[in-house]
PDB file of C-alpha atoms in Angstrom:
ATOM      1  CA  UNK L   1      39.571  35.727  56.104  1.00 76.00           C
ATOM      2  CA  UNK L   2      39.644  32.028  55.662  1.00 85.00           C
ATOM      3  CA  UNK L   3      41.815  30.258  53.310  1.00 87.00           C
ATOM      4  CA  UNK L   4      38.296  28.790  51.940  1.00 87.00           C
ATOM      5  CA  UNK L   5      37.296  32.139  51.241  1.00 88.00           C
ATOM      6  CA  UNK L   6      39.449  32.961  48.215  1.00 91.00           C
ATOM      7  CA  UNK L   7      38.016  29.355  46.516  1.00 94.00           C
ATOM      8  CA  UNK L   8      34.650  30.646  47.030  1.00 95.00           C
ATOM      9  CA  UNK L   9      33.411  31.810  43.217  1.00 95.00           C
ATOM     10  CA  UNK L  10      35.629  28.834  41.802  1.00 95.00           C
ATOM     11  CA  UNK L  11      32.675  26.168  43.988  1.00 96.00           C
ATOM     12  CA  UNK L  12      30.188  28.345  43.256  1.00 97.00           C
ATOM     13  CA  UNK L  13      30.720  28.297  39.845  1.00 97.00           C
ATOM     14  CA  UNK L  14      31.234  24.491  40.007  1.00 98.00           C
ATOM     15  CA  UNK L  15      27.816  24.236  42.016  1.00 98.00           C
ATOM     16  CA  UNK L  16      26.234  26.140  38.903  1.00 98.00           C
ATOM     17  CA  UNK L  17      27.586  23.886  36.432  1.00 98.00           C
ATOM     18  CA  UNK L  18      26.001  20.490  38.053  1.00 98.00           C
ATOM     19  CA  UNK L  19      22.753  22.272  39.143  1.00 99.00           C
ATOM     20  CA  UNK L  20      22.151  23.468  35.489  1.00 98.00           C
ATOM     21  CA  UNK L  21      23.076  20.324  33.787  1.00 98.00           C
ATOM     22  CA  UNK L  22      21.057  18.101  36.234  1.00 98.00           C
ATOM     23  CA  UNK L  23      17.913  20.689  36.015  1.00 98.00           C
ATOM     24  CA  UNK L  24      18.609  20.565  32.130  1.00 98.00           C
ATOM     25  CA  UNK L  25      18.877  16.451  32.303  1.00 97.00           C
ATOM     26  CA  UNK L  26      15.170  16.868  34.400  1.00 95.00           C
ATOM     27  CA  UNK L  27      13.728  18.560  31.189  1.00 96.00           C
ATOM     28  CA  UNK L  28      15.381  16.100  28.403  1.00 96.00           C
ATOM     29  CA  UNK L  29      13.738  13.663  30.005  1.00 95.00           C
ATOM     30  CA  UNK L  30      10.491  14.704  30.416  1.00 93.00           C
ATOM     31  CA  UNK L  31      10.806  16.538  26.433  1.00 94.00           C
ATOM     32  CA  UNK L  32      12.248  13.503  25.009  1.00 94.00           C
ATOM     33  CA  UNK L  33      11.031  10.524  26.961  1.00 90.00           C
ATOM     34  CA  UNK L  34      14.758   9.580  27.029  1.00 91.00           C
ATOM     35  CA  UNK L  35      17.244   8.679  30.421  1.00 87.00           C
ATOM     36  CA  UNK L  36      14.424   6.353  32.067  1.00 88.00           C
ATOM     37  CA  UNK L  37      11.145   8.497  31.043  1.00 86.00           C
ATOM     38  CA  UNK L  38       8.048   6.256  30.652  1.00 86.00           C
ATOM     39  CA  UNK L  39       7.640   8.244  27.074  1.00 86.00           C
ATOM     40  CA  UNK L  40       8.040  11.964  25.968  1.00 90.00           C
ATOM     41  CA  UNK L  41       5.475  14.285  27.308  1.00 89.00           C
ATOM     42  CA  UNK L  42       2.896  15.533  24.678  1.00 89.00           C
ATOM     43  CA  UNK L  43       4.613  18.894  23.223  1.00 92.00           C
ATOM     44  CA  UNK L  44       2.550  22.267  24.884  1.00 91.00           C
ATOM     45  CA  UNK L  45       0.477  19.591  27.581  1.00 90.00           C
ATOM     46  CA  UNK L  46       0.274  22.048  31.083  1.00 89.00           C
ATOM     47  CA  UNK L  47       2.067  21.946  33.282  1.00 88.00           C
ATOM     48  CA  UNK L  48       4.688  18.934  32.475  1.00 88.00           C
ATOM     49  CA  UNK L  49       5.786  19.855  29.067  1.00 93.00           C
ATOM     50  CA  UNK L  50       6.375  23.950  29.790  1.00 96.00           C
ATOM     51  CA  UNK L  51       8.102  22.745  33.254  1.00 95.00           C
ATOM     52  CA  UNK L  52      10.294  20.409  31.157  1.00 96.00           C
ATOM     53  CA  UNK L  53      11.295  23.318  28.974  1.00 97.00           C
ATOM     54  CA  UNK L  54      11.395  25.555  31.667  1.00 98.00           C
ATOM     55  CA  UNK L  55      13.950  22.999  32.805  1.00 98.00           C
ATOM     56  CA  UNK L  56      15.820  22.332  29.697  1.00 98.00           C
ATOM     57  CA  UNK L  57      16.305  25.809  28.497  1.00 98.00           C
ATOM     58  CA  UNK L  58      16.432  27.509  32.130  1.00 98.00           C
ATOM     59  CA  UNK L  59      19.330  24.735  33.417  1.00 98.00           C
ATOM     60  CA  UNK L  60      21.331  25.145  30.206  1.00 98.00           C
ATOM     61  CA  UNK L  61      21.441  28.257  30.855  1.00 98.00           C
ATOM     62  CA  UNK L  62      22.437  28.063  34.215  1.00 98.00           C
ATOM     63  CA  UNK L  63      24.960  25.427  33.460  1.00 98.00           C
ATOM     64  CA  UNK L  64      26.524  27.923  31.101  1.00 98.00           C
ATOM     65  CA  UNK L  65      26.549  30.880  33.291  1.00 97.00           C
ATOM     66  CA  UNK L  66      24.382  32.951  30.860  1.00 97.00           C
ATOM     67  CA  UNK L  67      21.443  35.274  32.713  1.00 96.00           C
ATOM     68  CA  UNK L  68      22.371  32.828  35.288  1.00 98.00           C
ATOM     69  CA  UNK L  69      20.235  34.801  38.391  1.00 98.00           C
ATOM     70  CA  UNK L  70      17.276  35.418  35.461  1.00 98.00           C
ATOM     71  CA  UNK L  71      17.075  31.893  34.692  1.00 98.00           C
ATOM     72  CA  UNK L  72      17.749  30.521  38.559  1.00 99.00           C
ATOM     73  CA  UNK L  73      14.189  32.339  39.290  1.00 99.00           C
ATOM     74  CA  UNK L  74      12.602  31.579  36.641  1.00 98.00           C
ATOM     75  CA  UNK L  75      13.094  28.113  37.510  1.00 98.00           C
ATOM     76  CA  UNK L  76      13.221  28.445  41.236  1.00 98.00           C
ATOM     77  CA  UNK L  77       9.793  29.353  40.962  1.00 98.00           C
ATOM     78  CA  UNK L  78       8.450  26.600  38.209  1.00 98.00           C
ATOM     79  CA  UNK L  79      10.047  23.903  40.855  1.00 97.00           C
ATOM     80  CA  UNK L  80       8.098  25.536  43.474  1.00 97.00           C
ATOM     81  CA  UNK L  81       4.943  25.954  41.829  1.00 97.00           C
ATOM     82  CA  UNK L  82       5.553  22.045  40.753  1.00 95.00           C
ATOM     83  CA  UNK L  83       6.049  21.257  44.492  1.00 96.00           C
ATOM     84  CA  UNK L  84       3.005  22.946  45.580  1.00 96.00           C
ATOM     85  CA  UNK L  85       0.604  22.208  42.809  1.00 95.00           C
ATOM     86  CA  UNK L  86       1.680  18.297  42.229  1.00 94.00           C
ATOM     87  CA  UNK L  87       3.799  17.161  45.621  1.00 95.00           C
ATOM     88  CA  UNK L  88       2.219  18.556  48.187  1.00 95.00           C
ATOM     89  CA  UNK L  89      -1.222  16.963  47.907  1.00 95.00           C
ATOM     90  CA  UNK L  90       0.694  13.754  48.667  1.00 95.00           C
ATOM     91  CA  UNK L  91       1.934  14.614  51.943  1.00 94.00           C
ATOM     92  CA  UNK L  92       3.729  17.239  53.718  1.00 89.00           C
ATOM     93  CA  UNK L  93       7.236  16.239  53.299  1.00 94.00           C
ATOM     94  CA  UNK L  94       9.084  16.156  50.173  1.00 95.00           C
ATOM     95  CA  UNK L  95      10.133  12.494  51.414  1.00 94.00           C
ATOM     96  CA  UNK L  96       6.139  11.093  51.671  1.00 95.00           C
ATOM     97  CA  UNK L  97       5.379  13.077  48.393  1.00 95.00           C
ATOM     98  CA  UNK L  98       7.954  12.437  45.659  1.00 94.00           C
ATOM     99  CA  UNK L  99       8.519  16.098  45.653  1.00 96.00           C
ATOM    100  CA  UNK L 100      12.276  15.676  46.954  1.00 97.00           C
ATOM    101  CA  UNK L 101      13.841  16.734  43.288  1.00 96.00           C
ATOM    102  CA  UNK L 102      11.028  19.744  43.215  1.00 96.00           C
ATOM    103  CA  UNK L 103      12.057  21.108  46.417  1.00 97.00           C
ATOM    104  CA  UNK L 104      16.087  20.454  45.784  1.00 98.00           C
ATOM    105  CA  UNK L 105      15.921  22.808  42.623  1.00 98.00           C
ATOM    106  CA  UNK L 106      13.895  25.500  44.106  1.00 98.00           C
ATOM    107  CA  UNK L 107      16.358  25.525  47.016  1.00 98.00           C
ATOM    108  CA  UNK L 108      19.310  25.453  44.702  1.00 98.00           C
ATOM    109  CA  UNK L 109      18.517  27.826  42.033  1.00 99.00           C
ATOM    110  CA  UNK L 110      16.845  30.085  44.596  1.00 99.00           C
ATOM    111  CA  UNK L 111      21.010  30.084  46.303  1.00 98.00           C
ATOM    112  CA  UNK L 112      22.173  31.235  42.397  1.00 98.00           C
ATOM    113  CA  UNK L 113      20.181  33.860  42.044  1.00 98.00           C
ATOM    114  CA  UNK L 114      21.678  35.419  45.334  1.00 98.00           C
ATOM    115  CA  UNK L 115      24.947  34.538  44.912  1.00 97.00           C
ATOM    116  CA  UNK L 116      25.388  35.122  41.030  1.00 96.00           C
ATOM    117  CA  UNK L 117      27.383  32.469  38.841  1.00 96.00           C
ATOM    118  CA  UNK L 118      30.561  32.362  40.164  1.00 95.00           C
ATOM    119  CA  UNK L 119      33.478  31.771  38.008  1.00 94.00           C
ATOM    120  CA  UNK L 120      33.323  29.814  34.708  1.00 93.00           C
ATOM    121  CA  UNK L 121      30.324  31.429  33.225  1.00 94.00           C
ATOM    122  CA  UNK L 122      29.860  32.454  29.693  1.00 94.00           C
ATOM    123  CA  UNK L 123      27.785  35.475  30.486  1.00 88.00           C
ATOM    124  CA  UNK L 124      31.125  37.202  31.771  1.00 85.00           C
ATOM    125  CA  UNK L 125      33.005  36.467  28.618  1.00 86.00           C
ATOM    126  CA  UNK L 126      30.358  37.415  26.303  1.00 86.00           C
ATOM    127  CA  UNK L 127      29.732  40.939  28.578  1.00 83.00           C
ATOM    128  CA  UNK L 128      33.241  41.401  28.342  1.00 81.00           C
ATOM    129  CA  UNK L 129      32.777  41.139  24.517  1.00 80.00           C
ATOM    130  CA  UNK L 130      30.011  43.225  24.006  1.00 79.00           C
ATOM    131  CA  UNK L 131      32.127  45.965  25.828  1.00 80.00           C
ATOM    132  CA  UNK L 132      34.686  45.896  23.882  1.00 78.00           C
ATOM    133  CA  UNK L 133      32.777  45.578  20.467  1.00 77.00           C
ATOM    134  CA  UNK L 134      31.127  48.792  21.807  1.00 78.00           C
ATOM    135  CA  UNK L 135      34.130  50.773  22.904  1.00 76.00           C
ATOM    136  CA  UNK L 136      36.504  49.763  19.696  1.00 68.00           C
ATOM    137  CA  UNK L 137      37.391  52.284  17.466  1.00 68.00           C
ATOM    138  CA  UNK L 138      35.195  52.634  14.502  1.00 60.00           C
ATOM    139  CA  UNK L 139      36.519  51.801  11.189  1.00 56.00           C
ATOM    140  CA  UNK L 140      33.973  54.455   9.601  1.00 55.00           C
ATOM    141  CA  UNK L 141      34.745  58.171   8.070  1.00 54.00           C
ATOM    142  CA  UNK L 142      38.301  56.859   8.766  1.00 48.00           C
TER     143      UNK L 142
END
């Protein structure tokens, strides 16, 4: 085993938090028109303003480590579809089409949702809370 090994859900979980809150910083902008957006894209317009909130909700999650591999495909997939219904008519390389960012979160989120959310996530802590709120001792015909 190599020493790298036993840091391996501590980067993982650190490659979660920055992938979520850069996918969720993709969405603010395009919801809000804020961090360099031209303007805030009309609310329920297709495709832009469901990929932004795709992207908002879907990286905050991630970033939190809550359905982490749910919300990694989900928006695996929306970058994806974006690349291949936008980008690609541009040119075949995310370089010559401005798709780079498309085809960076597919990639990444697609890794998440095979490798889970490492350490640091919320889902874990709130499981663990649920479980125990389940198997406590009930207070009732006591």
């Amino acid at each position: 085993m190599h020493r790298l090994d036993a840091t391996r859900e501590h980067a993982i979980g650190l490659f979660r938090i920055v992938i979520g809150f850069l996918f969720a910083c993709h969405g603010v902008k395009t919801i809000f028109g804020v961090l360099g957006a031209h303007g805030p894209a009309a609310v329920g317009t297709w495709p832009g303003w469901w990929a932004a909130l795709i992207q908002l909700v879907g990286g905050t999650l991630v970033c939190l480590g809550i359905g982490t591999r749910s919300a990694a495909l989900i928006g695996s997939g929306s970058m994806a579809f974006a690349y291949f219904t936008v980008h690609v008519a541009n040119g075949a390389l995310p370089i010559q089409n401005g798709g780079e960012a498309a085809a960076l979160f597919s990639w990444t989120l697609l890794i998440l949702v095979f490798t889970g959310p490492g350490r640091f996530a919320l889902g874990r802590v709130l499981a663990g809370l649920l479980t125990a709120t389940r198997t406590a001792p009930s207070a009732v015909g006591s």
